[in-house]
Amino acid sequence: MTEAAEERLDEVAGAVADPVRRRILVLLRDGPLPAGEVAERFAISRPAVSRHLRVLRRSGLVRAELVGRQRLYTLDPGPFGELVAWLGPFVRPSGWEHRLDALETEVYRTRRERRTTTDASPGVPGEESTA
């Protein structure tokens, strides 16, 4: 990973490390919101919310567009990709994933055996063997 990529990763990880910023990201999942409307949803001061939005903007997780006198914030999930890619090797498949893989293998094996048994049985054409 290049130094620039590591810096971007650090910015994204730092941005999502704060619970207020995570809540802002959740709000913006549903669509763009003006800064004032974002600020109304928190019990902290407007300048504090503005600082959180600035951190999110610098990390690339949100974009700001000036619409008239309002600054409209939009979620940009692109930078999450690098963070997810970095975290991927640390995440082990759960026990359920392994069990479901084993079940899938067993289903395919059973279907294959049934086809082989049906094809090889000297019964009435079109009837499946019950053996």
PDB file of N, CA, C and O in Angstrom, residues 1-79:
ATOM      1  N   MET A   1       0.858  -1.176   0.000  1.00  0.00           N
ATOM      2  CA  MET A   1       0.000   0.000   0.000  1.00  0.00           C
ATOM      3  C   MET A   1       0.902   1.236   0.000  1.00  0.00           C
ATOM      4  O   MET A   1       1.848   1.309   0.768  1.00  0.00           O
ATOM      5  N   THR A   2       0.577   2.191  -0.844  1.00  0.00           N
ATOM      6  CA  THR A   2       1.386   3.405  -0.926  1.00  0.00           C
ATOM      7  C   THR A   2       1.145   4.293   0.286  1.00  0.00           C
ATOM      8  O   THR A   2       0.144   4.128   1.007  1.00  0.00           O
ATOM      9  N   GLU A   3       2.039   5.227   0.480  1.00  0.00           N
ATOM     10  CA  GLU A   3       1.896   6.145   1.611  1.00  0.00           C
ATOM     11  C   GLU A   3       0.635   6.989   1.486  1.00  0.00           C
ATOM     12  O   GLU A   3      -0.076   7.225   2.469  1.00  0.00           O
ATOM     13  N   ALA A   4       0.324   7.419   0.258  1.00  0.00           N
ATOM     14  CA  ALA A   4      -0.890   8.217   0.027  1.00  0.00           C
ATOM     15  C   ALA A   4      -2.140   7.394   0.347  1.00  0.00           C
ATOM     16  O   ALA A   4      -3.092   7.896   0.961  1.00  0.00           O
ATOM     17  N   ALA A   5      -2.129   6.124  -0.052  1.00  0.00           N
ATOM     18  CA  ALA A   5      -3.279   5.252   0.228  1.00  0.00           C
ATOM     19  C   ALA A   5      -3.424   5.033   1.723  1.00  0.00           C
ATOM     20  O   ALA A   5      -4.546   5.000   2.249  1.00  0.00           O
ATOM     21  N   GLU A   6      -2.298   4.887   2.423  1.00  0.00           N
ATOM     22  CA  GLU A   6      -2.352   4.728   3.880  1.00  0.00           C
ATOM     23  C   GLU A   6      -2.910   5.977   4.551  1.00  0.00           C
ATOM     24  O   GLU A   6      -3.683   5.877   5.505  1.00  0.00           O
ATOM     25  N   GLU A   7      -2.559   7.143   4.050  1.00  0.00           N
ATOM     26  CA  GLU A   7      -3.086   8.400   4.613  1.00  0.00           C
ATOM     27  C   GLU A   7      -4.587   8.497   4.401  1.00  0.00           C
ATOM     28  O   GLU A   7      -5.322   8.911   5.302  1.00  0.00           O
ATOM     29  N   ARG A   8      -5.061   8.112   3.193  1.00  0.00           N
ATOM     30  CA  ARG A   8      -6.511   8.132   2.931  1.00  0.00           C
ATOM     31  C   ARG A   8      -7.227   7.159   3.855  1.00  0.00           C
ATOM     32  O   ARG A   8      -8.284   7.470   4.411  1.00  0.00           O
ATOM     33  N   LEU A   9      -6.631   5.972   4.026  1.00  0.00           N
ATOM     34  CA  LEU A   9      -7.206   4.970   4.921  1.00  0.00           C
ATOM     35  C   LEU A   9      -7.281   5.500   6.347  1.00  0.00           C
ATOM     36  O   LEU A   9      -8.296   5.336   7.030  1.00  0.00           O
ATOM     37  N   ASP A  10      -6.214   6.169   6.799  1.00  0.00           N
ATOM     38  CA  ASP A  10      -6.204   6.762   8.141  1.00  0.00           C
ATOM     39  C   ASP A  10      -7.301   7.814   8.289  1.00  0.00           C
ATOM     40  O   ASP A  10      -7.967   7.880   9.321  1.00  0.00           O
ATOM     41  N   GLU A  11      -7.503   8.627   7.256  1.00  0.00           N
ATOM     42  CA  GLU A  11      -8.542   9.668   7.309  1.00  0.00           C
ATOM     43  C   GLU A  11      -9.933   9.047   7.407  1.00  0.00           C
ATOM     44  O   GLU A  11     -10.764   9.497   8.182  1.00  0.00           O
ATOM     45  N   VAL A  12     -10.176   8.026   6.605  1.00  0.00           N
ATOM     46  CA  VAL A  12     -11.495   7.377   6.621  1.00  0.00           C
ATOM     47  C   VAL A  12     -11.718   6.690   7.959  1.00  0.00           C
ATOM     48  O   VAL A  12     -12.783   6.841   8.579  1.00  0.00           O
ATOM     49  N   ALA A  13     -10.708   5.954   8.436  1.00  0.00           N
ATOM     50  CA  ALA A  13     -10.845   5.264   9.720  1.00  0.00           C
ATOM     51  C   ALA A  13     -11.035   6.261  10.849  1.00  0.00           C
ATOM     52  O   ALA A  13     -11.870   6.051  11.739  1.00  0.00           O
ATOM     53  N   GLY A  14     -10.307   7.355  10.812  1.00  0.00           N
ATOM     54  CA  GLY A  14     -10.459   8.392  11.836  1.00  0.00           C
ATOM     55  C   GLY A  14     -11.829   9.037  11.789  1.00  0.00           C
ATOM     56  O   GLY A  14     -12.426   9.347  12.823  1.00  0.00           O
ATOM     57  N   ALA A  15     -12.347   9.230  10.582  1.00  0.00           N
ATOM     58  CA  ALA A  15     -13.662   9.854  10.432  1.00  0.00           C
ATOM     59  C   ALA A  15     -14.768   8.984  11.018  1.00  0.00           C
ATOM     60  O   ALA A  15     -15.675   9.481  11.680  1.00  0.00           O
ATOM     61  N   VAL A  16     -14.686   7.685  10.793  1.00  0.00           N
ATOM     62  CA  VAL A  16     -15.755   6.808  11.292  1.00  0.00           C
ATOM     63  C   VAL A  16     -15.534   6.389  12.740  1.00  0.00           C
ATOM     64  O   VAL A  16     -16.386   5.726  13.326  1.00  0.00           O
ATOM     65  N   ALA A  17     -14.403   6.781  13.318  1.00  0.00           N
ATOM     66  CA  ALA A  17     -14.116   6.414  14.707  1.00  0.00           C
ATOM     67  C   ALA A  17     -14.998   7.156  15.701  1.00  0.00           C
ATOM     68  O   ALA A  17     -15.213   6.690  16.813  1.00  0.00           O
ATOM     69  N   ASP A  18     -15.524   8.297  15.300  1.00  0.00           N
ATOM     70  CA  ASP A  18     -16.325   9.113  16.218  1.00  0.00           C
ATOM     71  C   ASP A  18     -17.805   8.758  16.092  1.00  0.00           C
ATOM     72  O   ASP A  18     -18.343   8.694  14.983  1.00  0.00           O
ATOM     73  N   PRO A  19     -18.504   8.537  17.223  1.00  0.00           N
ATOM     74  CA  PRO A  19     -19.918   8.143  17.163  1.00  0.00           C
ATOM     75  C   PRO A  19     -20.825   9.197  16.532  1.00  0.00           C
ATOM     76  O   PRO A  19     -21.800   8.845  15.850  1.00  0.00           O
ATOM     77  N   VAL A  20     -20.537  10.475  16.717  1.00  0.00           N
ATOM     78  CA  VAL A  20     -21.368  11.522  16.106  1.00  0.00           C
ATOM     79  C   VAL A  20     -21.228  11.453  14.588  1.00  0.00           C
ATOM     80  O   VAL A  20     -22.220  11.526  13.860  1.00  0.00           O
ATOM     81  N   ARG A  21     -20.013  11.288  14.103  1.00  0.00           N
ATOM     82  CA  ARG A  21     -19.810  11.213  12.656  1.00  0.00           C
ATOM     83  C   ARG A  21     -20.468   9.958  12.078  1.00  0.00           C
ATOM     84  O   ARG A  21     -21.026  10.000  10.981  1.00  0.00           O
ATOM     85  N   ARG A  22     -20.428   8.856  12.814  1.00  0.00           N
ATOM     86  CA  ARG A  22     -21.124   7.653  12.332  1.00  0.00           C
ATOM     87  C   ARG A  22     -22.618   7.903  12.233  1.00  0.00           C
ATOM     88  O   ARG A  22     -23.268   7.473  11.282  1.00  0.00           O
ATOM     89  N   ARG A  23     -23.175   8.604  13.202  1.00  0.00           N
ATOM     90  CA  ARG A  23     -24.619   8.916  13.154  1.00  0.00           C
ATOM     91  C   ARG A  23     -24.937   9.835  11.978  1.00  0.00           C
ATOM     92  O   ARG A  23     -25.968   9.694  11.330  1.00  0.00           O
ATOM     93  N   ILE A  24     -24.040  10.772  11.687  1.00  0.00           N
ATOM     94  CA  ILE A  24     -24.238  11.657  10.526  1.00  0.00           C
ATOM     95  C   ILE A  24     -24.241  10.817   9.245  1.00  0.00           C
ATOM     96  O   ILE A  24     -25.086  11.018   8.366  1.00  0.00           O
ATOM     97  N   LEU A  25     -23.317   9.882   9.144  1.00  0.00           N
ATOM     98  CA  LEU A  25     -23.267   9.026   7.959  1.00  0.00           C
ATOM     99  C   LEU A  25     -24.561   8.230   7.808  1.00  0.00           C
ATOM    100  O   LEU A  25     -25.084   8.073   6.695  1.00  0.00           O
ATOM    101  N   VAL A  26     -25.096   7.741   8.913  1.00  0.00           N
ATOM    102  CA  VAL A  26     -26.358   6.999   8.870  1.00  0.00           C
ATOM    103  C   VAL A  26     -27.487   7.904   8.386  1.00  0.00           C
ATOM    104  O   VAL A  26     -28.316   7.497   7.565  1.00  0.00           O
ATOM    105  N   LEU A  27     -27.515   9.144   8.864  1.00  0.00           N
ATOM    106  CA  LEU A  27     -28.537  10.094   8.414  1.00  0.00           C
ATOM    107  C   LEU A  27     -28.455  10.326   6.908  1.00  0.00           C
ATOM    108  O   LEU A  27     -29.470  10.399   6.222  1.00  0.00           O
ATOM    109  N   LEU A  28     -27.246  10.444   6.406  1.00  0.00           N
ATOM    110  CA  LEU A  28     -27.055  10.757   4.990  1.00  0.00           C
ATOM    111  C   LEU A  28     -27.264   9.550   4.082  1.00  0.00           C
ATOM    112  O   LEU A  28     -27.347   9.702   2.867  1.00  0.00           O
ATOM    113  N   ARG A  29     -27.377   8.359   4.659  1.00  0.00           N
ATOM    114  CA  ARG A  29     -27.680   7.162   3.850  1.00  0.00           C
ATOM    115  C   ARG A  29     -29.005   7.309   3.140  1.00  0.00           C
ATOM    116  O   ARG A  29     -29.195   6.795   2.046  1.00  0.00           O
ATOM    117  N   ASP A  30     -29.956   7.993   3.782  1.00  0.00           N
ATOM    118  CA  ASP A  30     -31.296   8.139   3.218  1.00  0.00           C
ATOM    119  C   ASP A  30     -31.384   9.224   2.167  1.00  0.00           C
ATOM    120  O   ASP A  30     -32.423   9.401   1.551  1.00  0.00           O
ATOM    121  N   GLY A  31     -30.316   9.989   1.995  1.00  0.00           N
ATOM    122  CA  GLY A  31     -30.317  11.038   0.981  1.00  0.00           C
ATOM    123  C   GLY A  31     -29.679  12.311   1.507  1.00  0.00           C
ATOM    124  O   GLY A  31     -29.377  12.426   2.701  1.00  0.00           O
ATOM    125  N   PRO A  32     -29.447  13.258   0.606  1.00  0.00           N
ATOM    126  CA  PRO A  32     -28.790  14.506   0.983  1.00  0.00           C
ATOM    127  C   PRO A  32     -29.598  15.304   2.003  1.00  0.00           C
ATOM    128  O   PRO A  32     -30.832  15.257   2.012  1.00  0.00           O
ATOM    129  N   LEU A  33     -28.876  16.014   2.873  1.00  0.00           N
ATOM    130  CA  LEU A  33     -29.509  16.872   3.876  1.00  0.00           C
ATOM    131  C   LEU A  33     -28.735  18.179   3.981  1.00  0.00           C
ATOM    132  O   LEU A  33     -27.509  18.182   3.881  1.00  0.00           O
ATOM    133  N   PRO A  34     -29.456  19.271   4.236  1.00  0.00           N
ATOM    134  CA  PRO A  34     -28.769  20.531   4.505  1.00  0.00           C
ATOM    135  C   PRO A  34     -28.080  20.474   5.867  1.00  0.00           C
ATOM    136  O   PRO A  34     -28.517  19.750   6.773  1.00  0.00           O
ATOM    137  N   ALA A  35     -27.015  21.243   6.015  1.00  0.00           N
ATOM    138  CA  ALA A  35     -26.240  21.247   7.258  1.00  0.00           C
ATOM    139  C   ALA A  35     -27.127  21.562   8.461  1.00  0.00           C
ATOM    140  O   ALA A  35     -26.995  20.936   9.517  1.00  0.00           O
ATOM    141  N   GLY A  36     -28.027  22.514   8.314  1.00  0.00           N
ATOM    142  CA  GLY A  36     -28.906  22.883   9.421  1.00  0.00           C
ATOM    143  C   GLY A  36     -29.775  21.735   9.884  1.00  0.00           C
ATOM    144  O   GLY A  36     -29.991  21.538  11.083  1.00  0.00           O
ATOM    145  N   GLU A  37     -30.270  20.960   8.935  1.00  0.00           N
ATOM    146  CA  GLU A  37     -31.113  19.818   9.290  1.00  0.00           C
ATOM    147  C   GLU A  37     -30.294  18.721   9.976  1.00  0.00           C
ATOM    148  O   GLU A  37     -30.786  18.056  10.895  1.00  0.00           O
ATOM    149  N   VAL A  38     -29.055  18.556   9.562  1.00  0.00           N
ATOM    150  CA  VAL A  38     -28.177  17.590  10.233  1.00  0.00           C
ATOM    151  C   VAL A  38     -27.955  18.052  11.672  1.00  0.00           C
ATOM    152  O   VAL A  38     -28.078  17.273  12.612  1.00  0.00           O
ATOM    153  N   ALA A  39     -27.654  19.336  11.839  1.00  0.00           N
ATOM    154  CA  ALA A  39     -27.362  19.885  13.169  1.00  0.00           C
ATOM    155  C   ALA A  39     -28.549  19.758  14.118  1.00  0.00           C
ATOM    156  O   ALA A  39     -28.365  19.530  15.318  1.00  0.00           O
ATOM    157  N   GLU A  40     -29.772  19.899  13.592  1.00  0.00           N
ATOM    158  CA  GLU A  40     -30.977  19.815  14.427  1.00  0.00           C
ATOM    159  C   GLU A  40     -31.134  18.441  15.080  1.00  0.00           C
ATOM    160  O   GLU A  40     -31.792  18.317  16.098  1.00  0.00           O
ATOM    161  N   ARG A  41     -30.538  17.426  14.515  1.00  0.00           N
ATOM    162  CA  ARG A  41     -30.696  16.056  15.015  1.00  0.00           C
ATOM    163  C   ARG A  41     -29.757  15.720  16.172  1.00  0.00           C
ATOM    164  O   ARG A  41     -29.793  14.607  16.679  1.00  0.00           O
ATOM    165  N   PHE A  42     -28.908  16.695  16.576  1.00  0.00           N
ATOM    166  CA  PHE A  42     -27.912  16.432  17.613  1.00  0.00           C
ATOM    167  C   PHE A  42     -28.047  17.426  18.755  1.00  0.00           C
ATOM    168  O   PHE A  42     -28.459  18.564  18.550  1.00  0.00           O
ATOM    169  N   ALA A  43     -27.666  16.976  19.934  1.00  0.00           N
ATOM    170  CA  ALA A  43     -27.737  17.813  21.126  1.00  0.00           C
ATOM    171  C   ALA A  43     -26.446  18.593  21.338  1.00  0.00           C
ATOM    172  O   ALA A  43     -26.215  19.119  22.416  1.00  0.00           O
ATOM    173  N   ILE A  44     -25.610  18.665  20.307  1.00  0.00           N
ATOM    174  CA  ILE A  44     -24.376  19.442  20.400  1.00  0.00           C
ATOM    175  C   ILE A  44     -24.543  20.722  19.584  1.00  0.00           C
ATOM    176  O   ILE A  44     -25.498  20.858  18.824  1.00  0.00           O
ATOM    177  N   SER A  45     -23.629  21.646  19.753  1.00  0.00           N
ATOM    178  CA  SER A  45     -23.750  22.940  19.068  1.00  0.00           C
ATOM    179  C   SER A  45     -23.600  22.797  17.556  1.00  0.00           C
ATOM    180  O   SER A  45     -22.987  21.853  17.059  1.00  0.00           O
ATOM    181  N   ARG A  46     -24.151  23.771  16.834  1.00  0.00           N
ATOM    182  CA  ARG A  46     -24.025  23.787  15.374  1.00  0.00           C
ATOM    183  C   ARG A  46     -22.558  23.844  14.938  1.00  0.00           C
ATOM    184  O   ARG A  46     -22.173  23.147  13.996  1.00  0.00           O
ATOM    185  N   PRO A  47     -21.722  24.675  15.597  1.00  0.00           N
ATOM    186  CA  PRO A  47     -20.307  24.678  15.207  1.00  0.00           C
ATOM    187  C   PRO A  47     -19.645  23.304  15.389  1.00  0.00           C
ATOM    188  O   PRO A  47     -18.797  22.914  14.586  1.00  0.00           O
ATOM    189  N   ALA A  48     -20.047  22.575  16.426  1.00  0.00           N
ATOM    190  CA  ALA A  48     -19.480  21.230  16.633  1.00  0.00           C
ATOM    191  C   ALA A  48     -19.903  20.294  15.498  1.00  0.00           C
ATOM    192  O   ALA A  48     -19.087  19.534  14.977  1.00  0.00           O
ATOM    193  N   VAL A  49     -21.167  20.353  15.102  1.00  0.00           N
ATOM    194  CA  VAL A  49     -21.648  19.535  13.984  1.00  0.00           C
ATOM    195  C   VAL A  49     -20.917  19.946  12.710  1.00  0.00           C
ATOM    196  O   VAL A  49     -20.508  19.094  11.911  1.00  0.00           O
ATOM    197  N   SER A  50     -20.705  21.235  12.537  1.00  0.00           N
ATOM    198  CA  SER A  50     -19.979  21.729  11.374  1.00  0.00           C
ATOM    199  C   SER A  50     -18.560  21.160  11.319  1.00  0.00           C
ATOM    200  O   SER A  50     -18.067  20.787  10.248  1.00  0.00           O
ATOM    201  N   ARG A  51     -17.905  21.070  12.466  1.00  0.00           N
ATOM    202  CA  ARG A  51     -16.553  20.492  12.504  1.00  0.00           C
ATOM    203  C   ARG A  51     -16.585  19.008  12.131  1.00  0.00           C
ATOM    204  O   ARG A  51     -15.720  18.519  11.408  1.00  0.00           O
ATOM    205  N   HIS A  52     -17.605  18.298  12.609  1.00  0.00           N
ATOM    206  CA  HIS A  52     -17.743  16.881  12.247  1.00  0.00           C
ATOM    207  C   HIS A  52     -17.974  16.731  10.735  1.00  0.00           C
ATOM    208  O   HIS A  52     -17.389  15.846  10.102  1.00  0.00           O
ATOM    209  N   LEU A  53     -18.806  17.583  10.177  1.00  0.00           N
ATOM    210  CA  LEU A  53     -19.052  17.531   8.738  1.00  0.00           C
ATOM    211  C   LEU A  53     -17.778  17.846   7.950  1.00  0.00           C
ATOM    212  O   LEU A  53     -17.522  17.242   6.907  1.00  0.00           O
ATOM    213  N   ARG A  54     -16.966  18.744   8.459  1.00  0.00           N
ATOM    214  CA  ARG A  54     -15.701  19.082   7.798  1.00  0.00           C
ATOM    215  C   ARG A  54     -14.768  17.864   7.778  1.00  0.00           C
ATOM    216  O   ARG A  54     -14.137  17.574   6.761  1.00  0.00           O
ATOM    217  N   VAL A  55     -14.692  17.142   8.893  1.00  0.00           N
ATOM    218  CA  VAL A  55     -13.855  15.937   8.957  1.00  0.00           C
ATOM    219  C   VAL A  55     -14.359  14.905   7.941  1.00  0.00           C
ATOM    220  O   VAL A  55     -13.563  14.291   7.209  1.00  0.00           O
ATOM    221  N   LEU A  56     -15.668  14.729   7.875  1.00  0.00           N
ATOM    222  CA  LEU A  56     -16.244  13.774   6.927  1.00  0.00           C
ATOM    223  C   LEU A  56     -15.983  14.206   5.483  1.00  0.00           C
ATOM    224  O   LEU A  56     -15.720  13.378   4.610  1.00  0.00           O
ATOM    225  N   ARG A  57     -16.042  15.503   5.242  1.00  0.00           N
ATOM    226  CA  ARG A  57     -15.764  16.031   3.899  1.00  0.00           C
ATOM    227  C   ARG A  57     -14.300  15.798   3.516  1.00  0.00           C
ATOM    228  O   ARG A  57     -13.989  15.353   2.420  1.00  0.00           O
ATOM    229  N   ARG A  58     -13.387  16.067   4.442  1.00  0.00           N
ATOM    230  CA  ARG A  58     -11.951  15.881   4.163  1.00  0.00           C
ATOM    231  C   ARG A  58     -11.604  14.414   3.920  1.00  0.00           C
ATOM    232  O   ARG A  58     -10.697  14.113   3.162  1.00  0.00           O
ATOM    233  N   SER A  59     -12.313  13.523   4.581  1.00  0.00           N
ATOM    234  CA  SER A  59     -12.061  12.096   4.396  1.00  0.00           C
ATOM    235  C   SER A  59     -12.647  11.596   3.079  1.00  0.00           C
ATOM    236  O   SER A  59     -12.347  10.490   2.646  1.00  0.00           O
ATOM    237  N   GLY A  60     -13.515  12.389   2.466  1.00  0.00           N
ATOM    238  CA  GLY A  60     -14.149  12.004   1.211  1.00  0.00           C
ATOM    239  C   GLY A  60     -15.443  11.243   1.383  1.00  0.00           C
ATOM    240  O   GLY A  60     -16.064  10.837   0.407  1.00  0.00           O
ATOM    241  N   LEU A  61     -15.877  11.050   2.630  1.00  0.00           N
ATOM    242  CA  LEU A  61     -17.103  10.285   2.880  1.00  0.00           C
ATOM    243  C   LEU A  61     -18.376  11.075   2.603  1.00  0.00           C
ATOM    244  O   LEU A  61     -19.436  10.485   2.408  1.00  0.00           O
ATOM    245  N   VAL A  62     -18.290  12.390   2.623  1.00  0.00           N
ATOM    246  CA  VAL A  62     -19.435  13.224   2.253  1.00  0.00           C
ATOM    247  C   VAL A  62     -18.960  14.304   1.291  1.00  0.00           C
ATOM    248  O   VAL A  62     -17.797  14.705   1.293  1.00  0.00           O
ATOM    249  N   ARG A  63     -19.893  14.738   0.471  1.00  0.00           N
ATOM    250  CA  ARG A  63     -19.650  15.856  -0.443  1.00  0.00           C
ATOM    251  C   ARG A  63     -20.590  16.983  -0.058  1.00  0.00           C
ATOM    252  O   ARG A  63     -21.711  16.729   0.389  1.00  0.00           O
ATOM    253  N   ALA A  64     -20.125  18.199  -0.219  1.00  0.00           N
ATOM    254  CA  ALA A  64     -20.948  19.359   0.093  1.00  0.00           C
ATOM    255  C   ALA A  64     -21.178  20.148  -1.186  1.00  0.00           C
ATOM    256  O   ALA A  64     -20.269  20.340  -1.988  1.00  0.00           O
ATOM    257  N   GLU A  65     -22.427  20.579  -1.361  1.00  0.00           N
ATOM    258  CA  GLU A  65     -22.789  21.377  -2.529  1.00  0.00           C
ATOM    259  C   GLU A  65     -23.562  22.590  -2.034  1.00  0.00           C
ATOM    260  O   GLU A  65     -24.471  22.453  -1.201  1.00  0.00           O
ATOM    261  N   LEU A  66     -23.185  23.743  -2.520  1.00  0.00           N
ATOM    262  CA  LEU A  66     -23.870  24.969  -2.134  1.00  0.00           C
ATOM    263  C   LEU A  66     -25.096  25.126  -3.019  1.00  0.00           C
ATOM    264  O   LEU A  66     -24.991  25.237  -4.241  1.00  0.00           O
ATOM    265  N   VAL A  67     -26.283  25.092  -2.407  1.00  0.00           N
ATOM    266  CA  VAL A  67     -27.544  25.248  -3.121  1.00  0.00           C
ATOM    267  C   VAL A  67     -28.238  26.463  -2.527  1.00  0.00           C
ATOM    268  O   VAL A  67     -28.789  26.392  -1.424  1.00  0.00           O
ATOM    269  N   GLY A  68     -28.166  27.565  -3.240  1.00  0.00           N
ATOM    270  CA  GLY A  68     -28.694  28.819  -2.695  1.00  0.00           C
ATOM    271  C   GLY A  68     -27.853  29.216  -1.499  1.00  0.00           C
ATOM    272  O   GLY A  68     -26.634  29.335  -1.592  1.00  0.00           O
ATOM    273  N   ARG A  69     -28.505  29.374  -0.365  1.00  0.00           N
ATOM    274  CA  ARG A  69     -27.787  29.737   0.860  1.00  0.00           C
ATOM    275  C   ARG A  69     -27.512  28.527   1.742  1.00  0.00           C
ATOM    276  O   ARG A  69     -26.969  28.663   2.828  1.00  0.00           O
ATOM    277  N   GLN A  70     -27.913  27.355   1.278  1.00  0.00           N
ATOM    278  CA  GLN A  70     -27.725  26.145   2.084  1.00  0.00           C
ATOM    279  C   GLN A  70     -26.585  25.298   1.539  1.00  0.00           C
ATOM    280  O   GLN A  70     -26.360  25.224   0.336  1.00  0.00           O
ATOM    281  N   ARG A  71     -25.899  24.647   2.455  1.00  0.00           N
ATOM    282  CA  ARG A  71     -24.884  23.676   2.063  1.00  0.00           C
ATOM    283  C   ARG A  71     -25.537  22.305   2.216  1.00  0.00           C
ATOM    284  O   ARG A  71     -25.943  21.915   3.306  1.00  0.00           O
ATOM    285  N   LEU A  72     -25.645  21.588   1.107  1.00  0.00           N
ATOM    286  CA  LEU A  72     -26.294  20.284   1.074  1.00  0.00           C
ATOM    287  C   LEU A  72     -25.218  19.201   1.137  1.00  0.00           C
ATOM    288  O   LEU A  72     -24.288  19.187   0.329  1.00  0.00           O
ATOM    289  N   TYR A  73     -25.357  18.285   2.101  1.00  0.00           N
ATOM    290  CA  TYR A  73     -24.372  17.216   2.294  1.00  0.00           C
ATOM    291  C   TYR A  73     -24.922  15.903   1.748  1.00  0.00           C
ATOM    292  O   TYR A  73     -26.067  15.555   1.993  1.00  0.00           O
ATOM    293  N   THR A  74     -24.053  15.197   1.017  1.00  0.00           N
ATOM    294  CA  THR A  74     -24.405  13.931   0.387  1.00  0.00           C
ATOM    295  C   THR A  74     -23.363  12.883   0.764  1.00  0.00           C
ATOM    296  O   THR A  74     -22.161  13.160   0.744  1.00  0.00           O
ATOM    297  N   LEU A  75     -23.805  11.684   1.070  1.00  0.00           N
ATOM    298  CA  LEU A  75     -22.911  10.574   1.386  1.00  0.00           C
ATOM    299  C   LEU A  75     -22.183  10.124   0.120  1.00  0.00           C
ATOM    300  O   LEU A  75     -22.779  10.006  -0.947  1.00  0.00           O
ATOM    301  N   ASP A  76     -20.894   9.869   0.239  1.00  0.00           N
ATOM    302  CA  ASP A  76     -20.099   9.295  -0.848  1.00  0.00           C
ATOM    303  C   ASP A  76     -19.432   8.046  -0.292  1.00  0.00           C
ATOM    304  O   ASP A  76     -18.391   8.121   0.362  1.00  0.00           O
ATOM    305  N   PRO A  77     -20.022   6.869  -0.516  1.00  0.00           N
ATOM    306  CA  PRO A  77     -19.507   5.646   0.098  1.00  0.00           C
ATOM    307  C   PRO A  77     -18.222   5.109  -0.535  1.00  0.00           C
ATOM    308  O   PRO A  77     -17.643   4.148  -0.041  1.00  0.00           O
ATOM    309  N   GLY A  78     -17.740   5.722  -1.595  1.00  0.00           N
ATOM    310  CA  GLY A  78     -16.546   5.237  -2.279  1.00  0.00           C
ATOM    311  C   GLY A  78     -15.351   4.963  -1.374  1.00  0.00           C
ATOM    312  O   GLY A  78     -14.749   3.886  -1.454  1.00  0.00           O
ATOM    313  N   PRO A  79     -14.972   5.900  -0.502  1.00  0.00           N
ATOM    314  CA  PRO A  79     -13.812   5.668   0.360  1.00  0.00           C
ATOM    315  C   PRO A  79     -13.956   4.493   1.322  1.00  0.00           C
ATOM    316  O   PRO A  79     -12.964   3.995   1.838  1.00  0.00           O
TER     317      PRO A  79
END
